[in-house]
């Protein structure tokens, strides 16, 4: 897998370098072609000027006579290689100046080729058999057509030499560009390889077990978002952060599920053990009075277990987002009934109730909201001594919110317990066998039901002053 990733990075380097080399090569070819064409045109114009000058000298030599016949066979100041032809209706003659400065007679095929150059139509390029390529110009002087031509060999040699140098310099330039391109591309892609290395490091971590915590990150110096690599690095770091948070949240959720199952199993095991023990005792003894007592304990523990199972099922339904039975609920009446029930259950506490003059109505599930208030009152009753004053106050504020507060002057909630007071199976007394203790689900249920209604429940506590506040939208 690593070799394939490395190959992908290298292939990208090769592709970018090859593109740069190809670009340099194309530019070099275009420049060479244009340069060659420009120089060829320039040299051709120079040669045309020489042809015109040579033509002028030829015509001048011709006009010194009577103009009816060619001049004597003399070079008359022409350069070596100059070809001159005189074409008349009765015949044609021509000569060429050799490298030794001697006039030599043109062959008939060469003269015939010059005869095809139209008079007064500019310079033409012609191939003269036995001599090569020439630049020729024809002029009509009386009955004689004078054709003067100069060889293009020097231009061809110059252009061929230029092309050779261009090929050499172009090849050197392409090779140099290739080396520089490979060096620059590899250097520029080095941060990308660092990003890939970070991804491989994270991929090698055991992400399926335990808490993940902080994984590897792309270094800060490579996260400049003004560059493409920096944008990729920032995106990868952001992705890793989200991944860590998601995996840590999943781990915490799994831990909570495990703890919840363990606590629920423990809570259910206690009444089951009691039921099993009393059932065995009643079967062994055979005493009617003992049997009645054992059956009573079995009923108590079965009721306790049924209540616990009902609470667990309610929490599961709330966690799953099951819809509530929403109807108008009179919180004033609900608070009054809940306090009356609490007075009957615990007459040793002092119960006080403060209600507004007008009924406070909210939209909610009356049974569940009654359970919330009952759980909060039961919490105050269980964790405060006899003689404690518990005050229940209901108000409707200006923000369209109904606020119910339950205040007591008991010993308060320990500071280390307050952050976890609404968590499931949280209790100040960790004993699981005391008869007066609850299951630790009351406040958790109160919070879940309140949040399902779009409200919040909070607590503030210190010795002598504990206040639970329930806020619901009206």
XYZ file of C-alpha atoms in Angstrom:
474
model
C 0.000 0.000 0.000
C 2.797 2.393 0.849
C 4.651 1.677 -2.374
C 1.512 2.477 -4.372
C 1.071 5.764 -2.540
C 4.730 6.617 -3.064
C 4.383 5.792 -6.737
C 1.358 8.082 -6.976
C 3.376 10.971 -5.536
C 6.336 10.224 -7.805
C 4.117 9.889 -10.858
C 2.683 13.319 -10.068
C 6.226 14.691 -9.885
C 7.091 13.048 -13.187
C 3.929 14.329 -14.854
C 4.492 17.904 -13.712
C 8.188 17.791 -14.662
C 7.340 16.262 -18.047
C 4.765 18.979 -18.662
C 7.353 21.652 -17.877
C 9.952 20.005 -20.152
C 7.388 19.656 -22.947
C 6.471 23.308 -22.574
C 10.134 24.343 -22.775
C 10.622 22.107 -25.818
C 7.577 23.528 -27.615
C 8.649 27.094 -26.857
C 12.180 26.332 -28.063
C 10.876 24.845 -31.325
C 8.563 27.797 -31.925
C 11.357 30.297 -31.235
C 13.760 28.365 -33.472
C 11.283 28.205 -36.339
C 10.465 31.887 -36.095
C 14.158 32.815 -35.787
C 15.087 30.680 -38.794
C 12.284 32.154 -40.871
C 13.261 35.701 -39.911
C 16.937 35.205 -40.711
C 16.113 33.392 -43.967
C 13.875 36.281 -45.010
C 16.559 38.803 -44.072
C 19.287 36.976 -46.011
C 16.969 36.533 -48.980
C 16.289 40.275 -49.053
C 20.021 40.954 -48.941
C 20.546 38.518 -51.805
C 17.728 40.192 -53.764
C 19.516 43.499 -53.316
C 22.698 41.965 -54.696
C 20.728 40.501 -57.607
C 19.290 43.934 -58.355
C 22.790 45.496 -58.254
C 24.196 42.774 -60.482
C 21.261 43.214 -62.869
C 22.004 46.911 -63.012
C 25.622 46.323 -63.909
C 24.605 43.836 -66.591
C 22.132 46.258 -68.136
C 24.724 49.047 -67.986
C 27.228 46.890 -69.895
C 24.492 46.064 -72.387
C 23.466 49.653 -73.018
C 27.024 50.757 -73.688
C 26.679 49.049 -77.050
C 23.845 49.539 -79.447
C 21.626 47.334 -77.254
C 20.912 44.911 -80.054
C 23.355 42.218 -79.036
C 24.982 40.915 -75.849
C 28.063 42.636 -74.496
C 31.502 41.049 -74.802
C 32.261 38.022 -72.688
C 33.798 39.882 -69.747
C 32.841 39.732 -66.058
C 32.179 43.530 -66.097
C 32.633 43.791 -62.276
C 30.332 40.943 -61.217
C 30.861 38.632 -58.219
C 31.911 35.008 -58.551
C 28.932 32.735 -59.155
C 26.935 35.362 -61.051
C 24.884 33.925 -63.872
C 23.901 36.096 -66.826
C 21.701 35.063 -69.749
C 20.680 36.977 -72.863
C 17.529 35.741 -74.484
C 16.429 36.839 -77.954
C 14.017 35.549 -80.519
C 16.870 34.152 -82.569
C 18.668 32.382 -79.735
C 19.914 32.455 -76.153
C 23.330 32.578 -74.554
C 24.514 32.655 -70.993
C 27.558 32.502 -68.815
C 28.558 32.038 -65.209
C 31.516 33.548 -63.395
C 33.511 30.764 -61.808
C 35.328 30.958 -58.483
C 38.504 31.855 -60.474
C 36.771 34.883 -62.009
C 36.550 33.293 -65.460
C 33.416 33.342 -67.570
C 32.057 29.882 -68.369
C 29.279 29.147 -70.818
C 25.952 27.995 -69.373
C 24.571 24.646 -70.403
C 21.451 24.577 -72.515
C 19.296 23.165 -69.633
C 20.449 26.024 -67.400
C 19.618 28.585 -70.088
C 16.250 26.935 -70.625
C 15.542 27.216 -66.879
C 16.413 30.941 -66.950
C 14.190 31.410 -69.979
C 11.197 30.564 -67.764
C 11.768 33.589 -65.480
C 9.175 36.245 -66.485
C 10.580 39.702 -67.237
C 9.734 42.536 -64.843
C 7.985 40.223 -62.347
C 10.433 40.450 -59.452
C 12.967 37.936 -58.261
C 12.349 34.230 -58.589
C 14.096 31.178 -57.166
C 15.123 28.708 -59.873
C 17.078 25.483 -59.977
C 19.818 25.520 -62.581
C 20.946 22.029 -63.622
C 24.577 21.502 -62.724
C 24.768 24.747 -60.690
C 22.168 24.514 -57.956
C 19.556 26.931 -56.661
C 19.693 30.581 -57.750
C 17.855 33.801 -57.177
C 17.100 35.296 -60.603
C 15.673 38.530 -62.056
C 14.698 39.165 -65.726
C 14.469 42.517 -67.512
C 13.448 43.322 -71.080
C 15.961 45.608 -72.795
C 14.777 46.155 -76.346
C 14.690 42.822 -78.145
C 16.878 41.217 -75.493
C 15.678 39.682 -72.241
C 18.458 39.949 -69.670
C 18.408 37.490 -66.790
C 20.790 37.855 -63.856
C 21.001 35.291 -61.052
C 23.040 34.795 -57.895
C 23.457 31.503 -55.979
C 21.522 30.902 -52.714
C 24.162 28.506 -51.423
C 25.435 30.955 -48.791
C 21.902 31.422 -47.453
C 21.331 27.665 -47.326
C 24.656 27.101 -45.558
C 23.858 29.830 -43.034
C 20.373 28.474 -42.363
C 21.643 24.898 -42.018
C 24.311 26.035 -39.583
C 21.726 28.034 -37.634
C 19.407 25.023 -37.442
C 22.253 22.874 -36.157
C 23.055 25.342 -33.392
C 19.366 25.683 -32.539
C 19.012 21.912 -32.207
C 22.102 21.771 -29.999
C 21.119 24.676 -27.780
C 17.500 23.510 -27.691
C 18.540 20.029 -26.571
C 20.798 21.466 -23.874
C 17.986 23.787 -22.782
C 15.438 20.957 -22.596
C 17.796 18.760 -20.586
C 18.575 21.634 -18.240
C 14.888 22.461 -17.907
C 14.166 18.798 -17.165
C 16.710 18.673 -14.365
C 15.559 21.961 -12.880
C 11.904 20.916 -13.210
C 12.467 17.617 -11.387
C 14.346 19.399 -8.587
C 11.785 22.177 -8.217
C 8.747 19.876 -8.422
C 10.136 17.464 -5.850
C 10.960 20.339 -3.557
C 7.512 21.858 -3.962
C 5.763 18.503 -3.416
C 7.740 17.730 -0.274
C 4.978 19.253 1.935
C 2.441 17.046 0.152
C 4.507 13.975 1.064
C 4.484 15.215 4.676
C 0.684 15.422 4.524
C 0.543 11.871 3.149
C 2.883 10.702 5.917
C 0.544 12.202 8.531
C -2.405 10.388 6.959
C -0.466 7.103 7.033
C 0.438 7.632 10.706
C -3.217 8.121 11.618
C -4.252 5.131 9.485
C -1.848 2.968 11.477
C -3.426 3.856 14.843
C -5.800 1.394 16.588
C -8.919 3.496 16.028
C -11.355 0.686 16.838
C -10.569 0.379 20.543
C -10.190 2.705 23.504
C -10.159 6.474 23.674
C -8.354 8.058 20.711
C -7.244 11.382 22.158
C -4.943 13.558 20.074
C -3.615 11.959 16.893
C -0.941 13.204 14.498
C -1.248 16.573 12.785
C 0.311 18.247 9.763
C 2.879 20.768 11.111
C 1.721 24.375 11.339
C 4.384 25.602 8.926
C 2.692 23.555 6.175
C -0.832 24.894 6.784
C -0.613 28.166 4.888
C -4.004 28.395 3.182
C -2.583 30.688 0.503
C -1.083 27.571 -1.094
C -2.850 24.495 -2.450
C -0.821 22.150 -0.242
C -1.653 24.316 2.763
C -5.354 24.052 1.975
C -5.065 20.252 1.792
C -3.145 20.233 5.108
C -5.765 22.401 6.843
C -8.565 20.205 5.493
C -6.780 17.068 6.734
C -6.185 18.561 10.204
C -9.855 19.584 10.399
C -10.924 16.094 9.321
C -8.654 14.514 11.934
C -10.112 16.777 14.622
C -13.670 15.808 13.716
C -12.668 12.154 13.588
C -11.083 12.327 17.050
C -14.135 14.031 18.529
C -16.475 11.503 16.936
C -14.434 8.492 18.058
C -14.002 9.879 21.582
C -17.744 10.564 21.767
C -18.426 7.020 20.610
C -16.021 5.671 23.230
C -17.685 7.715 25.970
C -21.090 6.536 24.794
C -19.935 2.924 24.884
C -18.539 3.441 28.378
C -21.820 4.969 29.499
C -23.750 2.059 28.015
C -21.491 -0.423 29.788
C -21.826 1.469 33.062
C -25.581 1.750 32.592
C -25.931 -1.971 31.949
C -23.751 -2.774 34.970
C -25.725 -0.454 37.253
C -29.076 -1.650 35.950
C -27.997 -5.269 36.387
C -26.915 -4.540 39.938
C -30.176 -2.758 40.734
C -32.212 -5.629 39.328
C -30.081 -8.258 41.053
C -30.846 -6.871 44.512
C -34.636 -7.430 44.435
C -34.207 -10.693 42.549
C -31.832 -11.968 45.212
C -34.295 -10.936 47.929
C -37.203 -12.615 46.142
C -35.177 -15.775 45.594
C -34.080 -15.914 49.244
C -37.530 -15.428 50.744
C -39.047 -17.897 48.312
C -36.523 -20.573 49.395
C -37.086 -19.714 53.087
C -40.866 -20.043 52.842
C -40.604 -23.357 51.024
C -38.219 -24.838 53.600
C -39.940 -23.725 56.831
C -43.604 -24.393 56.049
C -44.694 -21.889 58.720
C -47.819 -19.988 57.684
C -46.825 -16.739 59.434
C -43.292 -16.864 57.978
C -44.758 -17.668 54.584
C -47.020 -14.598 54.733
C -44.044 -12.425 55.742
C -41.925 -13.844 52.910
C -44.663 -13.249 50.353
C -44.966 -9.660 51.565
C -41.243 -9.097 51.022
C -41.498 -10.756 47.616
C -44.293 -8.337 46.651
C -42.300 -5.330 47.883
C -39.183 -6.295 45.966
C -41.170 -7.239 42.857
C -42.863 -3.837 42.964
C -39.500 -2.165 43.377
C -38.095 -4.143 40.450
C -41.109 -3.332 38.276
C -40.711 0.383 39.033
C -37.033 0.210 38.139
C -37.773 -1.567 34.871
C -40.468 1.003 34.084
C -38.001 3.838 34.691
C -35.407 2.184 32.460
C -37.941 1.694 29.682
C -39.013 5.341 29.953
C -35.399 6.493 29.695
C -34.912 4.293 26.650
C -38.027 5.743 24.992
C -36.894 9.293 25.736
C -33.401 8.557 24.380
C -34.997 7.199 21.210
C -36.999 10.421 20.780
C -40.416 8.852 21.166
C -43.189 11.513 20.842
C -44.979 12.691 23.989
C -48.717 13.010 24.571
C -48.814 16.803 24.302
C -51.838 18.584 25.718
C -52.501 21.755 27.751
C -51.311 21.132 31.322
C -52.239 23.277 34.328
C -48.954 23.497 36.255
C -50.707 25.273 39.119
C -52.988 22.307 39.798
C -50.153 19.839 39.169
C -47.887 21.550 41.729
C -50.679 21.710 44.316
C -51.460 17.978 43.929
C -47.789 16.987 44.077
C -47.200 18.955 47.296
C -50.348 17.428 48.847
C -49.060 13.935 48.040
C -45.639 14.786 49.515
C -47.274 16.006 52.771
C -49.048 12.687 53.128
C -45.899 10.649 52.439
C -43.655 12.740 54.705
C -45.587 14.635 57.362
C -42.365 15.261 59.316
C -41.230 17.839 56.691
C -42.617 21.349 56.453
C -44.116 21.892 53.012
C -44.791 25.402 51.656
C -46.470 26.295 48.373
C -46.433 29.642 46.509
C -48.657 29.914 43.440
C -49.554 32.839 41.146
C -53.120 34.160 41.176
C -53.754 32.988 37.624
C -53.299 29.397 36.436
C -50.054 28.712 34.561
C -50.698 26.495 31.557
C -48.064 24.837 29.375
C -48.233 22.319 26.530
C -46.858 18.956 27.575
C -47.410 15.395 28.724
C -49.235 15.780 32.064
C -48.289 12.341 33.370
C -44.589 12.868 32.636
C -44.528 16.423 34.034
C -46.209 15.121 37.192
C -43.451 12.517 37.395
C -40.808 15.275 37.132
C -42.274 17.302 39.993
C -42.817 14.156 42.099
C -39.202 13.043 41.564
C -37.856 16.452 42.580
C -40.011 16.477 45.721
C -39.033 12.879 46.543
C -35.362 13.845 46.146
C -35.823 16.703 48.613
C -37.677 14.434 51.070
C -35.147 11.580 50.921
C -32.011 13.658 51.318
C -33.119 16.060 54.047
C -33.840 15.286 57.710
C -37.219 15.594 59.402
C -38.217 19.188 60.141
C -36.692 20.507 56.885
C -38.733 23.170 55.116
C -39.367 22.504 51.435
C -40.791 25.451 49.465
C -42.396 25.006 46.049
C -42.883 28.205 44.038
C -44.412 28.616 40.560
C -44.079 31.817 38.513
C -44.658 32.830 34.879
C -41.957 35.254 33.708
C -42.086 37.771 30.867
C -40.155 35.475 28.489
C -43.143 33.154 28.053
C -41.577 30.611 30.374
C -43.067 28.809 33.375
C -40.557 28.447 36.221
C -41.059 25.988 39.076
C -38.527 26.094 41.943
C -38.168 23.536 44.751
C -36.092 24.949 47.589
C -35.071 23.298 50.853
C -32.892 24.309 53.787
C -31.358 20.870 54.248
C -27.688 19.880 54.393
C -27.178 20.445 50.650
C -25.569 18.386 47.922
C -21.823 17.608 48.191
C -19.785 19.825 45.839
C -18.096 16.869 44.141
C -21.506 15.330 43.400
C -23.205 18.402 41.917
C -21.717 18.098 38.364
C -23.057 14.520 38.110
C -26.344 14.908 39.976
C -28.448 14.428 36.815
C -26.495 11.412 35.567
C -28.061 7.989 35.795
C -27.526 5.922 38.964
C -25.885 8.865 40.733
C -26.530 8.864 44.481
C -24.995 10.605 47.461
C -25.203 7.328 49.396
C -23.587 4.558 47.363
C -25.200 1.823 49.409
C -27.417 -0.272 47.187
C -29.203 -2.162 49.931
C -30.653 0.624 52.052
C -34.424 0.567 52.137
C -34.818 4.332 52.032
C -32.566 4.866 49.018
C -33.729 5.269 45.450
C -32.344 3.754 42.298
C -30.493 6.894 41.241
C -32.736 7.423 38.197
C -35.142 10.061 39.561
C -33.169 13.184 38.659
C -31.994 11.649 35.391
C -35.611 11.012 34.447
C -36.557 14.537 35.474
C -33.888 15.999 33.206
C -34.740 13.737 30.235
C -38.468 14.483 30.464
C -37.847 18.226 30.833
C -35.529 18.338 27.827
C -38.088 16.356 25.800
C -40.510 19.243 26.522
C -37.946 21.806 25.359
C -37.170 22.961 28.896
C -34.242 22.821 31.301
C -33.729 21.774 34.900
C -30.821 23.096 36.989
C -29.604 22.907 40.561
C -27.680 25.184 42.906
C -26.695 23.942 46.343
C -24.655 24.720 49.414
C -25.265 23.812 53.052
C -28.646 25.140 54.157
C -29.756 26.167 50.672
C -30.583 23.789 47.803
C -32.725 24.879 44.862
C -33.887 22.878 41.844
C -35.273 25.079 39.027
C -37.563 23.692 36.355
C -38.165 25.998 33.342
C -40.712 25.062 30.647
C -41.849 27.005 27.559
C -45.477 28.145 27.888
